[in-house]
mmCIF file of C-alpha atoms in Angstrom:
data_model
loop_
_atom_site.group_PDB
_atom_site.id
_atom_site.type_symbol
_atom_site.label_atom_id
_atom_site.label_comp_id
_atom_site.label_asym_id
_atom_site.label_seq_id
_atom_site.Cartn_x
_atom_site.Cartn_y
_atom_site.Cartn_z
ATOM 1 C CA MET X 1 31.427 -29.464 -10.680
ATOM 2 C CA ALA X 2 28.478 -27.500 -9.158
ATOM 3 C CA ILE X 3 29.344 -24.873 -6.374
ATOM 4 C CA LYS X 4 27.446 -26.727 -3.969
ATOM 5 C CA HIS X 5 29.501 -29.864 -4.344
ATOM 6 C CA VAL X 6 32.729 -27.904 -4.405
ATOM 7 C CA LEU X 7 31.898 -26.110 -1.120
ATOM 8 C CA MET X 8 30.952 -29.644 0.584
ATOM 9 C CA ALA X 9 34.265 -31.195 -0.792
ATOM 10 C CA THR X 10 36.348 -28.428 0.905
ATOM 11 C CA GLY X 11 34.384 -27.962 3.994
ATOM 12 C CA LEU X 12 33.364 -24.519 3.246
ATOM 13 C CA THR X 13 29.832 -22.967 3.691
ATOM 14 C CA LEU X 14 28.172 -20.796 1.113
ATOM 15 C CA ALA X 15 28.378 -17.791 3.325
ATOM 16 C CA ALA X 16 32.094 -18.326 4.040
ATOM 17 C CA ALA X 17 32.801 -18.896 0.154
ATOM 18 C CA LEU X 18 31.238 -15.977 -1.124
ATOM 19 C CA PRO X 19 31.980 -12.390 -0.547
ATOM 20 C CA ALA X 20 29.752 -10.581 1.996
ATOM 21 C CA GLN X 21 27.244 -8.067 0.633
ATOM 22 C CA ALA X 22 26.191 -4.938 2.581
ATOM 23 C CA THR X 23 22.615 -5.219 4.065
ATOM 24 C CA THR X 24 20.103 -2.850 2.991
ATOM 25 C CA LEU X 25 20.509 -0.751 6.540
ATOM 26 C CA GLU X 26 24.221 -0.511 5.936
ATOM 27 C CA SER X 27 23.821 0.652 2.366
ATOM 28 C CA VAL X 28 21.138 3.326 3.410
ATOM 29 C CA LYS X 29 23.428 4.541 6.225
ATOM 30 C CA ALA X 30 26.446 4.896 3.885
ATOM 31 C CA ARG X 31 24.309 6.500 1.153
ATOM 32 C CA GLY X 32 22.591 8.865 3.530
ATOM 33 C CA PHE X 33 19.107 8.625 2.075
ATOM 34 C CA VAL X 34 16.383 5.871 1.509
ATOM 35 C CA GLN X 35 15.538 5.080 -2.047
ATOM 36 C CA CYS X 36 11.788 4.483 -2.372
ATOM 37 C CA GLY X 37 9.890 3.130 -5.131
ATOM 38 C CA VAL X 38 6.644 4.890 -5.629
ATOM 39 C CA SER X 39 3.865 5.150 -8.431
ATOM 40 C CA VAL X 40 4.410 7.608 -11.194
ATOM 41 C CA GLY X 41 1.712 9.680 -9.802
ATOM 42 C CA THR X 42 -1.440 8.390 -7.623
ATOM 43 C CA PRO X 43 -2.913 11.585 -5.798
ATOM 44 C CA GLY X 44 -3.542 10.708 -2.322
ATOM 45 C CA PHE X 45 -0.763 7.820 -2.335
ATOM 46 C CA SER X 46 2.265 8.967 -4.012
ATOM 47 C CA ALA X 47 2.430 11.996 -6.302
ATOM 48 C CA PRO X 48 4.579 15.190 -6.608
ATOM 49 C CA ASP X 49 3.190 18.569 -6.602
ATOM 50 C CA LYS X 50 4.316 21.459 -9.035
ATOM 51 C CA ASN X 51 7.535 22.041 -7.162
ATOM 52 C CA GLY X 52 8.414 18.362 -7.135
ATOM 53 C CA GLN X 53 7.614 17.728 -3.660
ATOM 54 C CA TRP X 54 6.108 13.970 -3.269
ATOM 55 C CA SER X 55 3.246 13.300 -0.662
ATOM 56 C CA GLY X 56 0.718 10.760 -0.011
ATOM 57 C CA LEU X 57 -0.191 7.674 2.192
ATOM 58 C CA ASP X 58 2.630 5.642 0.720
ATOM 59 C CA VAL X 59 5.220 8.358 0.754
ATOM 60 C CA ASP X 60 4.504 8.811 4.343
ATOM 61 C CA LEU X 61 5.763 5.327 5.056
ATOM 62 C CA CYS X 62 9.008 6.073 2.845
ATOM 63 C CA ARG X 63 9.408 9.050 5.108
ATOM 64 C CA ALA X 64 8.817 7.060 8.292
ATOM 65 C CA VAL X 65 11.463 4.602 7.303
ATOM 66 C CA ALA X 66 13.908 7.542 6.762
ATOM 67 C CA ALA X 67 12.976 9.030 10.270
ATOM 68 C CA ALA X 68 13.578 5.564 11.775
ATOM 69 C CA VAL X 69 16.852 4.784 10.203
ATOM 70 C CA LEU X 70 18.372 8.297 9.610
ATOM 71 C CA GLY X 71 16.417 10.380 12.034
ATOM 72 C CA ASP X 72 15.228 12.598 9.369
ATOM 73 C CA ALA X 73 12.058 11.993 7.445
ATOM 74 C CA THR X 74 13.401 14.124 4.648
ATOM 75 C CA LYS X 75 16.085 11.660 3.767
ATOM 76 C CA VAL X 76 14.357 9.990 0.754
ATOM 77 C CA LYS X 77 14.730 10.010 -2.823
ATOM 78 C CA TYR X 78 11.628 8.896 -4.736
ATOM 79 C CA ARG X 79 11.859 6.676 -7.847
ATOM 80 C CA PRO X 80 8.612 6.771 -10.024
ATOM 81 C CA LEU X 81 7.852 3.140 -11.295
ATOM 82 C CA GLU X 82 5.234 1.972 -13.733
ATOM 83 C CA ALA X 83 3.387 -1.137 -12.711
ATOM 84 C CA MET X 84 5.383 -3.370 -15.095
ATOM 85 C CA GLU X 85 8.702 -2.381 -13.660
ATOM 86 C CA ARG X 86 8.036 -1.891 -10.102
ATOM 87 C CA PHE X 87 8.994 -5.407 -8.934
ATOM 88 C CA ILE X 88 12.139 -5.605 -11.048
ATOM 89 C CA ALA X 89 13.371 -2.438 -9.636
ATOM 90 C CA LEU X 90 13.114 -3.805 -6.182
ATOM 91 C CA GLN X 91 14.560 -7.251 -7.109
ATOM 92 C CA SER X 92 17.685 -5.551 -8.742
ATOM 93 C CA GLY X 93 18.362 -3.285 -5.810
ATOM 94 C CA GLU X 94 17.592 0.103 -7.684
ATOM 95 C CA VAL X 95 15.330 0.909 -4.618
ATOM 96 C CA ASP X 96 15.232 -0.087 -0.939
ATOM 97 C CA LEU X 97 11.607 -0.641 -0.672
ATOM 98 C CA LEU X 98 8.481 -0.463 -2.654
ATOM 99 C CA SER X 99 5.805 1.579 -1.433
ATOM 100 C CA ARG X 100 3.639 1.950 -4.331
ATOM 101 C CA ASN X 101 -0.159 0.757 -3.797
ATOM 102 C CA SER X 102 0.652 -2.833 -4.609
ATOM 103 C CA SER X 103 -1.645 -5.808 -3.922
ATOM 104 C CA TRP X 104 -0.446 -8.470 -1.434
ATOM 105 C CA THR X 105 -1.382 -11.539 -3.566
ATOM 106 C CA TYR X 106 0.059 -15.213 -3.429
ATOM 107 C CA LYS X 107 2.150 -14.920 -6.600
ATOM 108 C CA ALA X 108 3.555 -11.606 -5.747
ATOM 109 C CA ASP X 109 4.540 -12.884 -2.318
ATOM 110 C CA VAL X 110 5.756 -16.425 -3.199
ATOM 111 C CA SER X 111 7.393 -16.028 -6.824
ATOM 112 C CA PHE X 112 8.836 -12.677 -7.015
ATOM 113 C CA GLY X 113 11.729 -12.987 -4.545
ATOM 114 C CA LEU X 114 10.047 -10.232 -2.327
ATOM 115 C CA ASN X 115 8.208 -9.974 0.839
ATOM 116 C CA PHE X 116 5.245 -7.850 1.897
ATOM 117 C CA VAL X 117 5.730 -6.536 5.273
ATOM 118 C CA GLY X 118 2.332 -5.110 6.077
ATOM 119 C CA VAL X 119 -0.655 -3.391 4.763
ATOM 120 C CA ASN X 120 -1.096 0.357 4.730
ATOM 121 C CA TYR X 121 -4.463 0.440 3.021
ATOM 122 C CA TYR X 122 -7.125 -2.106 2.447
ATOM 123 C CA ASP X 123 -8.826 -1.627 -0.918
ATOM 124 C CA GLY X 124 -10.972 -3.289 -3.329
ATOM 125 C CA GLN X 125 -11.616 -3.315 -7.045
ATOM 126 C CA GLY X 126 -14.513 -1.534 -8.545
ATOM 127 C CA PHE X 127 -15.632 0.195 -11.555
ATOM 128 C CA LEU X 128 -16.257 4.036 -12.797
ATOM 129 C CA VAL X 129 -18.907 4.330 -15.246
ATOM 130 C CA PRO X 130 -20.768 7.423 -16.930
ATOM 131 C CA LYS X 131 -24.012 7.926 -15.331
ATOM 132 C CA ALA X 132 -25.814 8.000 -18.741
ATOM 133 C CA LEU X 133 -24.764 4.410 -18.971
ATOM 134 C CA LYS X 134 -27.231 3.706 -16.276
ATOM 135 C CA ALA X 135 -25.286 0.724 -14.830
ATOM 136 C CA LYS X 136 -26.035 -0.028 -11.228
ATOM 137 C CA SER X 137 -23.724 -3.199 -10.994
ATOM 138 C CA PRO X 138 -20.841 -4.561 -12.822
ATOM 139 C CA LYS X 139 -23.383 -7.309 -13.984
ATOM 140 C CA ASP X 140 -25.021 -4.519 -16.037
ATOM 141 C CA LEU X 141 -21.729 -4.281 -18.108
ATOM 142 C CA ASN X 142 -22.266 -7.247 -20.145
ATOM 143 C CA GLY X 143 -20.575 -6.835 -23.568
ATOM 144 C CA ALA X 144 -18.965 -3.673 -22.619
ATOM 145 C CA THR X 145 -15.455 -2.410 -23.397
ATOM 146 C CA ILE X 146 -13.523 -1.774 -20.039
ATOM 147 C CA CYS X 147 -10.391 0.112 -19.598
ATOM 148 C CA VAL X 148 -7.930 -1.725 -17.560
ATOM 149 C CA ARG X 149 -4.215 -1.106 -16.589
ATOM 150 C CA SER X 150 -1.804 -3.739 -17.800
ATOM 151 C CA GLY X 151 0.674 -5.544 -15.552
ATOM 152 C CA THR X 152 -1.536 -5.661 -12.498
ATOM 153 C CA THR X 153 -3.798 -8.013 -10.604
ATOM 154 C CA THR X 154 -6.696 -5.747 -11.935
ATOM 155 C CA GLU X 155 -6.592 -7.534 -15.349
ATOM 156 C CA LEU X 156 -6.785 -11.057 -13.663
ATOM 157 C CA ASN X 157 -9.576 -9.993 -11.388
ATOM 158 C CA LEU X 158 -11.558 -8.528 -14.202
ATOM 159 C CA ALA X 159 -11.342 -11.682 -16.273
ATOM 160 C CA ASP X 160 -12.158 -13.820 -13.359
ATOM 161 C CA TYR X 161 -15.251 -11.908 -12.506
ATOM 162 C CA PHE X 162 -16.773 -11.741 -15.751
ATOM 163 C CA ARG X 163 -15.995 -15.401 -16.426
ATOM 164 C CA SER X 164 -17.553 -16.525 -13.202
ATOM 165 C CA ASN X 165 -20.668 -14.600 -13.993
ATOM 166 C CA LYS X 166 -20.700 -15.779 -17.365
ATOM 167 C CA LEU X 167 -20.479 -12.301 -18.992
ATOM 168 C CA THR X 168 -18.298 -10.863 -21.708
ATOM 169 C CA PHE X 169 -16.266 -7.817 -22.086
ATOM 170 C CA THR X 170 -13.726 -6.418 -24.309
ATOM 171 C CA PRO X 171 -10.393 -5.010 -22.444
ATOM 172 C CA VAL X 172 -8.852 -1.674 -23.486
ATOM 173 C CA VAL X 173 -5.423 -1.955 -21.978
ATOM 174 C CA TYR X 174 -3.026 1.003 -21.084
ATOM 175 C CA GLY X 175 0.139 1.140 -19.209
ATOM 176 C CA ASN X 176 -0.626 4.067 -16.748
ATOM 177 C CA SER X 177 -3.549 6.024 -15.107
ATOM 178 C CA ASP X 178 -3.328 8.973 -17.221
ATOM 179 C CA GLN X 179 -3.646 6.858 -20.383
ATOM 180 C CA LEU X 180 -6.611 5.002 -18.850
ATOM 181 C CA ARG X 181 -8.331 8.026 -17.702
ATOM 182 C CA SER X 182 -7.931 9.852 -21.247
ATOM 183 C CA ALA X 183 -9.267 6.780 -22.970
ATOM 184 C CA TYR X 184 -12.168 6.526 -20.748
ATOM 185 C CA GLU X 185 -12.888 10.326 -20.910
ATOM 186 C CA ALA X 186 -12.622 9.956 -24.726
ATOM 187 C CA GLY X 187 -15.240 7.383 -24.900
ATOM 188 C CA ARG X 188 -12.999 4.620 -26.052
ATOM 189 C CA CYS X 189 -14.279 2.312 -23.318
ATOM 190 C CA ASP X 190 -17.586 1.975 -21.260
ATOM 191 C CA ALA X 191 -16.193 1.768 -17.887
ATOM 192 C CA LEU X 192 -12.913 2.058 -16.043
ATOM 193 C CA THR X 193 -11.842 -0.493 -13.540
ATOM 194 C CA GLY X 194 -9.241 -0.347 -10.708
ATOM 195 C CA ASP X 195 -8.794 -0.043 -7.049
ATOM 196 C CA ARG X 196 -11.540 2.205 -5.714
ATOM 197 C CA SER X 197 -9.221 4.426 -4.028
ATOM 198 C CA ASN X 198 -7.615 5.133 -7.455
ATOM 199 C CA LEU X 199 -11.014 5.449 -9.128
ATOM 200 C CA ALA X 200 -11.909 8.141 -6.746
ATOM 201 C CA THR X 201 -8.712 9.951 -7.826
ATOM 202 C CA GLN X 202 -9.472 9.448 -11.399
ATOM 203 C CA GLN X 203 -12.972 10.743 -11.201
ATOM 204 C CA LEU X 204 -11.768 13.931 -9.583
ATOM 205 C CA LEU X 205 -9.435 14.502 -12.407
ATOM 206 C CA LEU X 206 -12.205 14.282 -14.964
ATOM 207 C CA ALA X 207 -13.500 17.432 -16.818
ATOM 208 C CA LYS X 208 -16.976 16.707 -15.441
ATOM 209 C CA PRO X 209 -16.686 14.331 -12.570
ATOM 210 C CA GLU X 210 -20.317 14.738 -11.415
ATOM 211 C CA GLU X 211 -21.274 13.013 -14.650
ATOM 212 C CA HIS X 212 -19.639 9.936 -13.326
ATOM 213 C CA ALA X 213 -20.272 7.260 -10.745
ATOM 214 C CA LEU X 214 -18.453 4.712 -8.715
ATOM 215 C CA LEU X 215 -20.458 1.599 -8.797
ATOM 216 C CA PRO X 216 -20.884 0.351 -5.064
ATOM 217 C CA ASP X 217 -19.758 -3.294 -5.945
ATOM 218 C CA VAL X 218 -16.358 -4.516 -4.876
ATOM 219 C CA ILE X 219 -15.197 -7.485 -6.736
ATOM 220 C CA SER X 220 -11.852 -8.337 -4.967
ATOM 221 C CA LYS X 221 -9.704 -7.871 -1.975
ATOM 222 C CA GLU X 222 -6.753 -5.781 -2.417
ATOM 223 C CA PRO X 223 -4.529 -5.311 0.764
ATOM 224 C CA LEU X 224 -2.105 -2.686 -0.321
ATOM 225 C CA GLY X 225 1.341 -2.574 1.267
ATOM 226 C CA PRO X 226 5.258 -2.155 1.219
ATOM 227 C CA LEU X 227 7.565 -4.842 -0.063
ATOM 228 C CA VAL X 228 11.312 -5.508 0.427
ATOM 229 C CA ARG X 229 13.686 -8.223 -0.900
ATOM 230 C CA ASN X 230 13.811 -11.608 0.503
ATOM 231 C CA GLY X 231 16.758 -12.470 2.506
ATOM 232 C CA ASP X 232 17.360 -9.323 4.682
ATOM 233 C CA ASN X 233 15.187 -9.890 7.740
ATOM 234 C CA GLN X 234 16.556 -6.691 9.489
ATOM 235 C CA TRP X 235 15.497 -4.457 6.848
ATOM 236 C CA GLY X 236 12.067 -5.938 6.531
ATOM 237 C CA ASN X 237 11.789 -5.543 10.257
ATOM 238 C CA ILE X 238 12.625 -2.145 10.095
ATOM 239 C CA VAL X 239 9.950 -1.437 7.402
ATOM 240 C CA ARG X 240 7.216 -3.354 9.147
ATOM 241 C CA TRP X 241 7.803 -1.635 12.245
ATOM 242 C CA SER X 242 7.895 1.823 10.823
ATOM 243 C CA LEU X 243 4.387 0.987 9.388
ATOM 244 C CA ASN X 244 3.312 -0.307 12.924
ATOM 245 C CA ALA X 245 4.744 2.480 14.721
ATOM 246 C CA MET X 246 2.320 4.799 13.001
ATOM 247 C CA ILE X 247 -0.663 2.565 13.530
ATOM 248 C CA LEU X 248 0.265 1.897 17.131
ATOM 249 C CA GLY X 249 0.740 5.614 17.582
ATOM 250 C CA GLU X 250 -2.819 6.108 16.664
ATOM 251 C CA GLU X 251 -3.938 3.476 19.199
ATOM 252 C CA LEU X 252 -2.076 5.086 22.075
ATOM 253 C CA GLY X 253 -2.976 8.577 21.275
ATOM 254 C CA LEU X 254 0.362 9.780 20.077
ATOM 255 C CA THR X 255 0.519 12.502 17.596
ATOM 256 C CA SER X 256 2.959 14.716 15.916
ATOM 257 C CA ALA X 257 1.961 17.470 18.319
ATOM 258 C CA ASN X 258 2.147 15.558 21.531
ATOM 259 C CA SER X 259 4.943 13.184 21.336
ATOM 260 C CA ALA X 260 7.635 15.139 22.609
ATOM 261 C CA GLU X 261 5.629 15.945 25.696
ATOM 262 C CA LEU X 262 4.379 12.550 26.200
ATOM 263 C CA ARG X 263 8.073 11.022 25.867
ATOM 264 C CA LYS X 264 8.762 12.992 28.985
ATOM 265 C CA SER X 265 5.338 12.614 31.024
ATOM 266 C CA SER X 266 3.852 9.360 29.930
ATOM 267 C CA THR X 267 3.970 6.369 32.550
ATOM 268 C CA ASP X 268 2.377 4.093 29.958
ATOM 269 C CA GLN X 269 4.884 1.364 29.396
ATOM 270 C CA GLU X 270 3.903 0.719 25.734
ATOM 271 C CA VAL X 271 4.183 4.400 25.192
ATOM 272 C CA ARG X 272 7.490 4.627 26.674
ATOM 273 C CA ARG X 273 9.006 1.537 24.717
ATOM 274 C CA LEU X 274 7.788 3.028 21.383
ATOM 275 C CA LEU X 275 9.146 6.527 22.012
ATOM 276 C CA GLY X 276 12.513 5.018 23.075
ATOM 277 C CA VAL X 277 12.150 5.929 26.850
ATOM 278 C CA GLU X 278 12.491 2.492 28.035
ATOM 279 C CA GLY X 279 14.136 -0.661 26.685
ATOM 280 C CA ASN X 280 16.061 -1.321 23.715
ATOM 281 C CA MET X 281 13.575 -1.554 20.899
ATOM 282 C CA GLY X 282 15.564 0.244 18.440
ATOM 283 C CA ALA X 283 18.926 -1.480 19.206
ATOM 284 C CA MET X 284 17.112 -4.837 18.402
ATOM 285 C CA MET X 285 16.785 -3.674 14.839
ATOM 286 C CA GLY X 286 19.964 -1.642 14.521
ATOM 287 C CA VAL X 287 18.319 1.743 14.631
ATOM 288 C CA PRO X 288 18.457 4.556 17.298
ATOM 289 C CA ASN X 289 16.218 3.686 20.225
ATOM 290 C CA GLU X 290 14.218 6.906 19.474
ATOM 291 C CA TRP X 291 13.224 5.597 16.225
ATOM 292 C CA GLY X 292 9.471 5.599 17.082
ATOM 293 C CA PHE X 293 9.542 8.969 18.367
ATOM 294 C CA ASN X 294 11.253 10.232 15.242
ATOM 295 C CA ILE X 295 8.675 8.833 13.096
ATOM 296 C CA LEU X 296 5.648 10.140 15.252
ATOM 297 C CA ALA X 297 7.027 13.432 15.723
ATOM 298 C CA GLN X 298 8.113 14.134 12.055
ATOM 299 C CA VAL X 299 5.518 12.112 10.121
ATOM 300 C CA GLY X 300 2.676 11.606 12.582
ATOM 301 C CA ASN X 301 0.465 8.727 13.292
ATOM 302 C CA TYR X 302 -1.704 6.686 10.719
ATOM 303 C CA GLN X 303 -4.711 8.679 11.277
ATOM 304 C CA GLU X 304 -2.778 11.813 10.668
ATOM 305 C CA SER X 305 -1.374 10.392 7.407
ATOM 306 C CA PHE X 306 -4.668 9.111 6.334
ATOM 307 C CA ASP X 307 -6.650 12.385 7.063
ATOM 308 C CA ARG X 308 -4.275 14.580 5.066
ATOM 309 C CA ASN X 309 -3.710 12.287 2.103
ATOM 310 C CA VAL X 310 -6.924 10.361 1.337
ATOM 311 C CA GLY X 311 -9.422 11.252 4.069
ATOM 312 C CA ALA X 312 -11.296 14.394 5.477
ATOM 313 C CA GLY X 313 -8.382 16.703 4.918
ATOM 314 C CA SER X 314 -7.873 15.767 1.253
ATOM 315 C CA PRO X 315 -9.943 16.127 -1.955
ATOM 316 C CA LEU X 316 -10.698 12.373 -1.945
ATOM 317 C CA LYS X 317 -12.291 12.522 1.398
ATOM 318 C CA LEU X 318 -12.354 8.571 1.728
ATOM 319 C CA GLU X 319 -14.040 7.198 4.681
ATOM 320 C CA ARG X 320 -11.939 5.200 7.066
ATOM 321 C CA GLY X 321 -14.128 2.115 6.590
ATOM 322 C CA VAL X 322 -12.015 -1.146 7.177
ATOM 323 C CA ASN X 323 -9.081 0.873 7.472
ATOM 324 C CA ALA X 324 -10.179 2.239 10.823
ATOM 325 C CA LEU X 325 -8.607 0.854 13.953
ATOM 326 C CA TRP X 326 -9.773 -2.582 15.196
ATOM 327 C CA SER X 327 -11.038 -0.735 18.127
ATOM 328 C CA LYS X 328 -13.191 1.682 16.151
ATOM 329 C CA GLY X 329 -14.819 -0.960 13.779
ATOM 330 C CA GLY X 330 -12.119 -1.608 11.241
ATOM 331 C CA ILE X 331 -9.540 -4.361 10.840
ATOM 332 C CA LEU X 332 -6.380 -1.985 11.166
ATOM 333 C CA PHE X 333 -4.064 -2.994 14.127
ATOM 334 C CA SER X 334 -0.427 -3.312 15.037
ATOM 335 C CA PRO X 335 1.108 -6.083 17.213
ATOM 336 C CA PRO X 336 2.085 -4.934 20.728
ATOM 337 C CA MET X 337 5.196 -3.076 21.407
ATOM 338 C CA ARG X 338 6.537 -5.493 23.993
#
């Protein structure tokens, strides 16, 4: 007899019949750190330095979650994951969240047993080509060999674009960015495709970056963001609002430098709620009421994270573009803190 029928016959519910499992929040508190799935090395987003210290836009989100839950942004252990293994690692519980420049797509959201909880970088797929190729558009790549990473939406986007435009290409597939860049630099493919932010990183790592160009065309929408497992809404709320706290912090003018002072002096009600002075916003999620203050004081707001990792203060020097706040010409915003 199926378990459903057994339960119906005995009058038990599934929740009552099965042993209770610890929530992700309970597990993190008991363990004392957040286990965060990141890329194996994407400068600007998640990459270790020569001393093994991780940094990047995605890493800062991991740190924000640790600050919210444990009061200490350093309480994170990073698990580098290749594209092919990232979702399995989260599904199996090997990591508490995935913050690894993953594209929010229908299939990933619906069929993997996972939930995207926000977007921390709006990207799009592009092409890096040698200037000697004299290509001005992807349409100039008809018949070309193109290096593409396996196990990503990039493969599907590439095939869709060339099919829709009645063009042909030969894919050269590798499992990670280093292999792709090496193959491209060695001339085993005519072009390298991927998220434009990643291509900007790969170009910097080439021996002669000035001999290559990023084509202006964007052939896809790539909203990149963190994921959690289905069924643990409390943890999903914590990760979602850790990201929102950084975005809202920028909107409200809260920084790592002034949050402590404004926590004492601000009369703005939304500021006071975010910094834990009024209301029980933290208690609603099962974290300390100063969770938002801990994030902003220890990690900073979204602008601070963007600038030091991928923006003006970084080697990438990417423009904010659509990642600017909604009030400054972009599409980035947080729901209100009320």
